[in-house]
GROMACS .gro file of C-alpha atoms in nm:
model
  362
    1MET     CA    1   2.957  -0.021   1.843
    2ALA     CA    2   3.165  -0.337   1.799
    3ALA     CA    3   3.106  -0.542   1.484
    4ILE     CA    4   2.947  -0.882   1.529
    5ASP     CA    5   3.017  -1.184   1.309
    6GLU     CA    6   2.912  -1.548   1.279
    7THR     CA    7   3.221  -1.679   1.459
    8ALA     CA    8   3.150  -1.468   1.766
    9VAL     CA    9   2.785  -1.574   1.770
   10ARG     CA   10   2.871  -1.943   1.743
   11ALA     CA   11   3.122  -1.902   2.026
   12ARG     CA   12   2.855  -1.737   2.240
   13ILE     CA   13   2.613  -2.021   2.166
   14GLY     CA   14   2.883  -2.272   2.259
   15ALA     CA   15   2.935  -2.099   2.596
   16PHE     CA   16   2.563  -2.061   2.667
   17ARG     CA   17   2.411  -2.255   2.958
   18THR     CA   18   2.048  -2.279   3.065
   19ALA     CA   19   1.940  -2.224   3.426
   20GLU     CA   20   1.981  -2.600   3.470
   21GLY     CA   21   2.337  -2.585   3.338
   22THR     CA   22   2.261  -2.749   3.005
   23GLY     CA   23   2.448  -2.637   2.694
   24ILE     CA   24   2.351  -2.646   2.327
   25PRO     CA   25   2.518  -2.918   2.118
   26ALA     CA   26   2.696  -2.788   1.810
   27GLY     CA   27   2.493  -3.023   1.591
   28MET     CA   28   2.174  -2.854   1.707
   29VAL     CA   29   2.275  -2.524   1.542
   30ASP     CA   30   2.128  -2.534   1.192
   31SER     CA   31   2.239  -2.191   1.077
   32VAL     CA   32   2.368  -1.853   1.196
   33ALA     CA   33   2.328  -1.529   1.002
   34THR     CA   34   2.457  -1.182   1.096
   35ARG     CA   35   2.432  -0.844   0.928
   36ASP     CA   36   2.450  -0.487   1.055
   37GLY     CA   37   2.407  -0.592   1.418
   38LEU     CA   38   2.118  -0.828   1.343
   39VAL     CA   39   2.154  -1.192   1.446
   40GLN     CA   40   1.934  -1.483   1.340
   41VAL     CA   41   1.987  -1.838   1.460
   42ALA     CA   42   1.800  -2.154   1.362
   43LEU     CA   43   1.814  -2.453   1.598
   44MET     CA   44   1.714  -2.802   1.488
   45VAL     CA   45   1.451  -2.930   1.729
   46ALA     CA   46   1.211  -3.219   1.682
   47LYS     CA   47   0.850  -3.107   1.657
   48ALA     CA   48   0.754  -3.306   1.967
   49ASP     CA   49   1.024  -3.126   2.171
   50ALA     CA   50   0.953  -2.770   2.058
   51ALA     CA   51   0.725  -2.674   2.349
   52ARG     CA   52   0.964  -2.819   2.608
   53GLN     CA   53   1.260  -2.635   2.453
   54GLU     CA   54   1.081  -2.298   2.432
   55PRO     CA   55   1.231  -2.162   2.761
   56MET     CA   56   1.577  -2.246   2.629
   57ARG     CA   57   1.502  -2.066   2.302
   58ARG     CA   58   1.392  -1.750   2.482
   59ALA     CA   59   1.693  -1.758   2.716
   60LEU     CA   60   1.938  -1.798   2.427
   61GLU     CA   61   1.767  -1.518   2.235
   62ALA     CA   62   1.807  -1.286   2.535
   63ASP     CA   63   2.170  -1.393   2.582
   64LEU     CA   64   2.258  -1.321   2.218
   65ALA     CA   65   2.076  -0.987   2.231
   66ALA     CA   66   2.304  -0.884   2.520
   67MET     CA   67   2.621  -0.926   2.311
   68PRO     CA   68   2.810  -0.603   2.233
   69GLY     CA   69   2.730  -0.495   1.878
   70VAL     CA   70   2.398  -0.680   1.857
   71ARG     CA   71   2.093  -0.463   1.784
   72ASN     CA   72   1.845  -0.748   1.764
   73ALA     CA   73   1.861  -1.127   1.800
   74THR     CA   74   1.610  -1.388   1.685
   75VAL     CA   75   1.625  -1.760   1.759
   76MET     CA   76   1.387  -1.993   1.577
   77PHE     CA   77   1.333  -2.369   1.572
   78THR     CA   78   1.364  -2.566   1.252
   79ALA     CA   79   1.280  -2.932   1.201
   80PRO     CA   80   1.571  -3.177   1.166
   81ARG     CA   81   1.653  -3.261   0.808
   82ALA     CA   82   1.503  -3.589   0.699
   83ALA     CA   83   1.691  -3.847   0.498
   84ALA     CA   84   1.662  -3.809   0.123
   85PRO     CA   85   1.337  -3.977   0.016
   86GLN     CA   86   1.318  -4.256  -0.235
   87PRO     CA   87   1.168  -4.160  -0.574
   88GLN     CA   88   0.819  -4.293  -0.487
   89ALA     CA   89   0.822  -4.129  -0.144
   90GLN     CA   90   0.948  -3.806  -0.300
   91ALA     CA   91   0.658  -3.804  -0.547
   92GLN     CA   92   0.415  -3.856  -0.261
   93ALA     CA   93   0.575  -3.577  -0.058
   94GLN     CA   94   0.522  -3.336  -0.347
   95GLU     CA   95   0.159  -3.436  -0.401
   96PRO     CA   96  -0.049  -3.120  -0.351
   97GLY     CA   97  -0.316  -3.117  -0.085
   98THR     CA   98  -0.101  -3.271   0.189
   99LEU     CA   99  -0.079  -2.938   0.374
  100LEU     CA  100  -0.368  -2.726   0.505
  101GLY     CA  101  -0.611  -3.004   0.426
  102GLN     CA  102  -0.867  -2.846   0.664
  103VAL     CA  103  -0.902  -2.547   0.431
  104GLY     CA  104  -1.174  -2.554   0.167
  105SER     CA  105  -1.007  -2.321  -0.088
  106ILE     CA  106  -0.656  -2.175  -0.084
  107VAL     CA  107  -0.620  -1.851  -0.281
  108ALA     CA  108  -0.277  -1.707  -0.363
  109VAL     CA  109  -0.257  -1.328  -0.402
  110ALA     CA  110   0.047  -1.252  -0.613
  111SER     CA  111   0.218  -0.986  -0.821
  112GLY     CA  112   0.502  -0.994  -1.065
  113LYS     CA  113   0.670  -0.699  -0.893
  114GLY     CA  114   0.667  -0.512  -0.565
  115GLY     CA  115   0.501  -0.178  -0.498
  116VAL     CA  116   0.162  -0.252  -0.654
  117GLY     CA  117  -0.027  -0.283  -0.325
  118LYS     CA  118  -0.052  -0.662  -0.323
  119SER     CA  119  -0.060  -0.694   0.056
  120THR     CA  120  -0.324  -0.421   0.082
  121VAL     CA  121  -0.540  -0.613  -0.164
  122ALA     CA  122  -0.475  -0.945   0.015
  123VAL     CA  123  -0.573  -0.810   0.357
  124ASN     CA  124  -0.885  -0.630   0.237
  125LEU     CA  125  -0.987  -0.925   0.018
  126ALA     CA  126  -0.964  -1.155   0.321
  127VAL     CA  127  -1.161  -0.913   0.539
  128ALA     CA  128  -1.428  -0.867   0.269
  129LEU     CA  129  -1.465  -1.244   0.231
  130ALA     CA  130  -1.507  -1.277   0.609
  131ARG     CA  131  -1.775  -1.006   0.602
  132GLN     CA  132  -1.960  -1.221   0.349
  133GLY     CA  133  -1.987  -1.492   0.615
  134LYS     CA  134  -1.693  -1.713   0.522
  135ARG     CA  135  -1.444  -1.860   0.769
  136VAL     CA  136  -1.123  -1.699   0.644
  137GLY     CA  137  -0.755  -1.744   0.722
  138LEU     CA  138  -0.474  -1.512   0.614
  139LEU     CA  139  -0.116  -1.634   0.587
  140ASP     CA  140   0.166  -1.388   0.520
  141ALA     CA  141   0.409  -1.581   0.299
  142ASP     CA  142   0.637  -1.279   0.249
  143ILE     CA  143   0.912  -1.375   0.492
  144TYR     CA  144   1.146  -1.091   0.394
  145GLY     CA  145   0.882  -0.817   0.411
  146PRO     CA  146   0.602  -0.921   0.648
  147SER     CA  147   0.336  -0.651   0.671
  148LEU     CA  148   0.034  -0.828   0.820
  149PRO     CA  149   0.091  -0.732   1.186
  150ARG     CA  150   0.095  -0.360   1.101
  151MET     CA  151  -0.194  -0.378   0.855
  152LEU     CA  152  -0.413  -0.581   1.092
  153GLY     CA  153  -0.317  -0.376   1.397
  154THR     CA  154  -0.200  -0.684   1.585
  155LYS     CA  155   0.084  -0.674   1.836
  156GLY     CA  156   0.257  -0.932   2.050
  157LYS     CA  157   0.348  -1.291   1.982
  158PRO     CA  158   0.089  -1.566   1.928
  159GLU     CA  159  -0.008  -1.794   2.214
  160MET     CA  160   0.082  -2.163   2.214
  161ALA     CA  161  -0.161  -2.454   2.216
  162GLY     CA  162   0.055  -2.754   2.296
  163ASN     CA  163   0.341  -2.731   2.047
  164LYS     CA  164   0.156  -2.517   1.793
  165LEU     CA  165   0.106  -2.144   1.752
  166VAL     CA  166  -0.249  -2.013   1.780
  167PRO     CA  167  -0.343  -1.786   1.488
  168ILE     CA  168  -0.400  -1.421   1.569
  169GLU     CA  169  -0.767  -1.317   1.550
  170ALA     CA  170  -0.843  -0.980   1.393
  171TRP     CA  171  -1.126  -0.836   1.183
  172GLY     CA  172  -1.297  -1.173   1.155
  173LEU     CA  173  -0.980  -1.346   1.034
  174LYS     CA  174  -0.742  -1.611   1.164
  175ALA     CA  175  -0.400  -1.479   1.064
  176ILE     CA  176  -0.031  -1.552   1.105
  177SER     CA  177   0.290  -1.391   0.983
  178ILE     CA  178   0.659  -1.428   1.055
  179GLY     CA  179   0.614  -1.070   1.174
  180HIS     CA  180   0.410  -1.206   1.466
  181VAL     CA  181   0.713  -1.407   1.579
  182VAL     CA  182   1.004  -1.165   1.531
  183GLU     CA  183   1.040  -0.798   1.615
  184GLU     CA  184   0.898  -0.554   1.358
  185GLU     CA  185   1.234  -0.404   1.262
  186THR     CA  186   1.418  -0.736   1.239
  187ALA     CA  187   1.565  -0.795   0.893
  188MET     CA  188   1.531  -1.156   0.779
  189VAL     CA  189   1.875  -1.226   0.635
  190TRP     CA  190   1.798  -1.588   0.559
  191ARG     CA  191   1.891  -1.790   0.255
  192GLY     CA  192   1.628  -1.973   0.052
  193PRO     CA  193   1.616  -2.303   0.246
  194MET     CA  194   1.556  -2.121   0.575
  195VAL     CA  195   1.275  -1.919   0.419
  196LEU     CA  196   1.104  -2.230   0.283
  197ASN     CA  197   1.145  -2.403   0.618
  198ALA     CA  198   0.986  -2.108   0.798
  199LEU     CA  199   0.696  -2.112   0.553
  200THR     CA  200   0.642  -2.482   0.613
  201GLN     CA  201   0.630  -2.416   0.987
  202LEU     CA  202   0.368  -2.144   0.938
  203MET     CA  203   0.154  -2.403   0.762
  204THR     CA  204   0.221  -2.710   0.977
  205GLN     CA  205   0.303  -2.573   1.324
  206VAL     CA  206   0.008  -2.334   1.348
  207ALA     CA  207  -0.324  -2.457   1.490
  208TRP     CA  208  -0.529  -2.364   1.185
  209PRO     CA  209  -0.899  -2.440   1.235
  210GLU     CA  210  -1.146  -2.553   0.969
  211LEU     CA  211  -1.164  -2.269   0.715
  212ASP     CA  212  -1.365  -2.196   0.404
  213VAL     CA  213  -1.091  -1.988   0.245
  214MET     CA  214  -0.721  -1.931   0.312
  215VAL     CA  215  -0.570  -1.618   0.152
  216LEU     CA  216  -0.194  -1.641   0.093
  217ASP     CA  217  -0.013  -1.309   0.063
  218LEU     CA  218   0.281  -1.413  -0.155
  219PRO     CA  219   0.607  -1.221  -0.193
  220PRO     CA  220   0.648  -1.043  -0.526
  221GLY     CA  221   0.809  -1.224  -0.815
  222THR     CA  222   0.813  -1.577  -0.951
  223GLY     CA  223   1.073  -1.760  -0.743
  224ASP     CA  224   1.121  -2.046  -0.499
  225VAL     CA  225   0.841  -1.952  -0.262
  226GLN     CA  226   0.576  -1.938  -0.534
  227LEU     CA  227   0.687  -2.265  -0.693
  228THR     CA  228   0.718  -2.449  -0.361
  229LEU     CA  229   0.371  -2.345  -0.248
  230ALA     CA  230   0.228  -2.441  -0.586
  231GLN     CA  231   0.387  -2.785  -0.543
  232ARG     CA  232   0.290  -2.845  -0.182
  233LEU     CA  233  -0.056  -2.689  -0.166
  234LYS     CA  234  -0.369  -2.759  -0.361
  235LEU     CA  235  -0.427  -2.402  -0.470
  236ALA     CA  236  -0.782  -2.321  -0.578
  237GLY     CA  237  -0.648  -2.031  -0.779
  238ALA     CA  238  -0.437  -1.717  -0.797
  239VAL     CA  239  -0.534  -1.350  -0.788
  240ILE     CA  240  -0.287  -1.128  -0.974
  241VAL     CA  241  -0.252  -0.766  -0.857
  242SER     CA  242  -0.124  -0.502  -1.096
  243THR     CA  243  -0.133  -0.129  -1.148
  244PRO     CA  244  -0.243   0.003  -1.489
  245GLN     CA  245   0.092   0.107  -1.635
  246ASP     CA  246   0.278  -0.105  -1.889
  247ILE     CA  247   0.580  -0.185  -1.670
  248SER     CA  248   0.357  -0.336  -1.402
  249LEU     CA  249   0.147  -0.524  -1.658
  250LEU     CA  250   0.463  -0.678  -1.803
  251ASP     CA  251   0.543  -0.831  -1.466
  252ALA     CA  252   0.181  -0.935  -1.415
  253ARG     CA  253   0.204  -1.135  -1.739
  254ARG     CA  254   0.502  -1.321  -1.596
  255GLY     CA  255   0.302  -1.403  -1.283
  256ILE     CA  256   0.012  -1.536  -1.488
  257SER     CA  257   0.252  -1.737  -1.703
  258MET     CA  258   0.416  -1.892  -1.396
  259PHE     CA  259   0.087  -2.006  -1.244
  260ARG     CA  260  -0.025  -2.145  -1.577
  261GLN     CA  261   0.298  -2.343  -1.607
  262VAL     CA  262   0.230  -2.511  -1.272
  263ARG     CA  263  -0.138  -2.555  -1.364
  264VAL     CA  264  -0.286  -2.328  -1.098
  265PRO     CA  265  -0.611  -2.162  -1.217
  266ILE     CA  266  -0.608  -1.784  -1.254
  267LEU     CA  267  -0.907  -1.647  -1.063
  268GLY     CA  268  -0.846  -1.308  -1.217
  269VAL     CA  269  -0.663  -0.975  -1.220
  270VAL     CA  270  -0.716  -0.677  -0.988
  271GLU     CA  271  -0.621  -0.330  -1.108
  272ASN     CA  272  -0.499  -0.146  -0.798
  273MET     CA  273  -0.438   0.232  -0.787
  274SER     CA  274  -0.667   0.242  -1.089
  275PHE     CA  275  -0.748   0.616  -1.076
  276PHE     CA  276  -0.735   0.914  -0.839
  277CYS     CA  277  -1.010   1.166  -0.767
  278CYS     CA  278  -0.910   1.491  -0.601
  279PRO     CA  279  -1.091   1.511  -0.264
  280ASN     CA  280  -1.124   1.889  -0.298
  281CYS     CA  281  -1.245   1.944  -0.655
  282GLY     CA  282  -1.345   1.593  -0.759
  283THR     CA  283  -1.128   1.599  -1.071
  284ARG     CA  284  -1.023   1.252  -1.180
  285THR     CA  285  -0.660   1.186  -1.273
  286ASP     CA  286  -0.532   0.856  -1.410
  287ILE     CA  287  -0.190   0.878  -1.246
  288PHE     CA  288  -0.075   0.534  -1.361
  289GLY     CA  289  -0.307   0.519  -1.662
  290HIS     CA  290  -0.640   0.338  -1.644
  291GLY     CA  291  -0.788   0.017  -1.776
  292GLY     CA  292  -0.457  -0.147  -1.862
  293ALA     CA  293  -0.513  -0.444  -1.632
  294GLU     CA  294  -0.866  -0.499  -1.761
  295ALA     CA  295  -0.744  -0.493  -2.121
  296GLU     CA  296  -0.459  -0.729  -2.033
  297ALA     CA  297  -0.696  -0.970  -1.859
  298GLN     CA  298  -0.915  -0.974  -2.168
  299ARG     CA  299  -0.614  -1.031  -2.394
  300LEU     CA  300  -0.491  -1.323  -2.180
  301GLY     CA  301  -0.836  -1.473  -2.139
  302VAL     CA  302  -0.862  -1.442  -1.761
  303PRO     CA  303  -1.134  -1.273  -1.552
  304PHE     CA  304  -1.105  -0.909  -1.451
  305LEU     CA  305  -1.196  -0.891  -1.081
  306GLY     CA  306  -1.228  -0.516  -1.045
  307ALA     CA  307  -1.055  -0.180  -1.010
  308VAL     CA  308  -0.950  -0.030  -0.677
  309PRO     CA  309  -0.897   0.349  -0.677
  310LEU     CA  310  -0.595   0.530  -0.539
  311LEU     CA  311  -0.736   0.683  -0.221
  312ALA     CA  312  -0.567   0.827   0.087
  313PRO     CA  313  -0.805   0.644   0.328
  314ILE     CA  314  -0.677   0.307   0.200
  315ARG     CA  315  -0.323   0.404   0.295
  316GLU     CA  316  -0.431   0.563   0.622
  317THR     CA  317  -0.635   0.264   0.739
  318SER     CA  318  -0.359   0.021   0.638
  319ASP     CA  319  -0.102   0.215   0.840
  320ALA     CA  320  -0.343   0.236   1.134
  321GLY     CA  321  -0.415  -0.138   1.133
  322THR     CA  322  -0.785  -0.089   1.052
  323PRO     CA  323  -0.840  -0.235   0.700
  324ILE     CA  324  -1.083  -0.019   0.507
  325ALA     CA  325  -1.293  -0.322   0.410
  326ALA     CA  326  -1.377  -0.351   0.782
  327SER     CA  327  -1.352   0.007   0.914
  328ALA     CA  328  -1.538   0.175   0.626
  329PRO     CA  329  -1.711  -0.097   0.421
  330GLU     CA  330  -1.958   0.149   0.264
  331SER     CA  331  -1.685   0.384   0.141
  332GLU     CA  332  -1.581   0.387  -0.224
  333ALA     CA  333  -1.274   0.176  -0.146
  334GLY     CA  334  -1.469  -0.056   0.084
  335ARG     CA  335  -1.722  -0.124  -0.191
  336ALA     CA  336  -1.442  -0.184  -0.442
  337PHE     CA  337  -1.282  -0.451  -0.223
  338ALA     CA  338  -1.624  -0.607  -0.155
  339ALA     CA  339  -1.678  -0.633  -0.531
  340VAL     CA  340  -1.340  -0.802  -0.574
  341ALA     CA  341  -1.426  -1.047  -0.295
  342THR     CA  342  -1.762  -1.125  -0.455
  343ALA     CA  343  -1.590  -1.195  -0.787
  344VAL     CA  344  -1.329  -1.419  -0.620
  345ALA     CA  345  -1.598  -1.610  -0.430
  346ALA     CA  346  -1.792  -1.660  -0.754
  347GLY     CA  347  -1.477  -1.793  -0.921
  348LEU     CA  348  -1.421  -2.038  -0.636
  349ASP     CA  349  -1.781  -2.158  -0.647
  350GLY     CA  350  -1.768  -2.207  -1.021
  351ALA     CA  351  -1.420  -2.356  -1.047
  352GLY     CA  352  -1.358  -2.727  -1.068
  353PRO     CA  353  -1.097  -2.887  -0.841
  354ALA     CA  354  -0.753  -2.745  -0.900
  355ARG     CA  355  -0.523  -2.994  -1.062
  356GLY     CA  356  -0.192  -3.050  -0.893
  357PRO     CA  357   0.113  -2.901  -1.063
  358ARG     CA  358   0.329  -3.113  -1.284
  359ILE     CA  359   0.663  -2.941  -1.327
  360VAL     CA  360   0.878  -3.083  -1.605
  361ILE     CA  361   1.233  -2.964  -1.670
  362GLU     CA  362   1.356  -3.040  -2.020
   0.00000   0.00000   0.00000
C-alpha cells in the first residue's frame, strides 16, 4: 500500500471539485494530519454556513478516502479563528457559565490516570441519575479515546436540526461523543488546538435541551482539556475515580489538587474495582487492595462516594452497550452505581454555587 503524506492530501484537496464544479480555497483548509493511512482534515466554515456546506464535506471525505494508501478519512468543520480579544473581552470570554447555560449542574468525572474504569463509572453514573428521575446529558470529552458509542450501544451519526447535531438518545440519556461523528477505528491524530476546538463544537454546536445534570467524561490526566473546561464551564463539581492501589491513588491526588487549584468543588472519590468475589466459591479477593480510596478521601477531606466491585457483568454489559445500571439495576453492581449516583445527587443538592476558576501564573 502506497504511503500517504500531508503534501499529497493537500494536493488532492486542491484538485477536488464539487458536483457544481466548485473548488475549496486554500485558506479554508485549517489543518491536515496523516498517520498510518489515516487522514484528518479540518475546514474553516462559519457556523451559519455549516449546514449548507455539509454535502461538500461528505463529498470531500469520500474523495480523500478513495486515495491510494488511505485507510480512513475524516473531514470536520472548525470555526474561523477570531481576532485576538482585548483584555476586557478576553476576561469576559473566560467567564465560566457562558457555555451549556441550559444545564442545571455540570459534573466532571475524572481520573489522574487511565485504566481505572473512569468511563464505565461516568456512563453508569449518568444512567443511574436518569433512573432517579433527572434529565441527564452525557458528553464524552475524551477526543483521543471516545468510548461512549460502544458503551451505550449507539451506532450511526447524529441527525441534524438546522446547523446543530441532535444528541443521541439512549438509556434515558442525551449523549454525544466525537465517536458518533467519526468511524470507530479512526485514530484522532490532532494537536491540542484541534482537540479543544472539537470539544467546543460538542458543547456549542449540539442541540442540548434543558437538563438537570450534565456528566462530562474527561480524558485521564491533568492537561489542557481539563483546564479549558474548568475555565469555560461553571462546573458544579468533580468526581474522581481511582482504584485502591497506591499508584492509582497517587494520580488521584494530582486530579484532586488540580481541581482545587481552579476552585472546582470535589464531589467525592469513587473506588472502582474495589474487590472481587469468585462467582463459583464466593471467596473475596482484594486484587488491587481495598479501602485505599476511602482512606485517601478521608485524609484529603473530601467525600467518599462508594465502592464498585470488580465484576465480569460490568465489563460484559459495557462491551455489549447495555450499561449495568440500566440492564441490571438490582444486581450488586447496579446497586453500587445507584448508591454513587445518590451520593453525587446529595452533593449537588447541598453544594453552593461553584465559584469560577481564577488561574494565576506566578
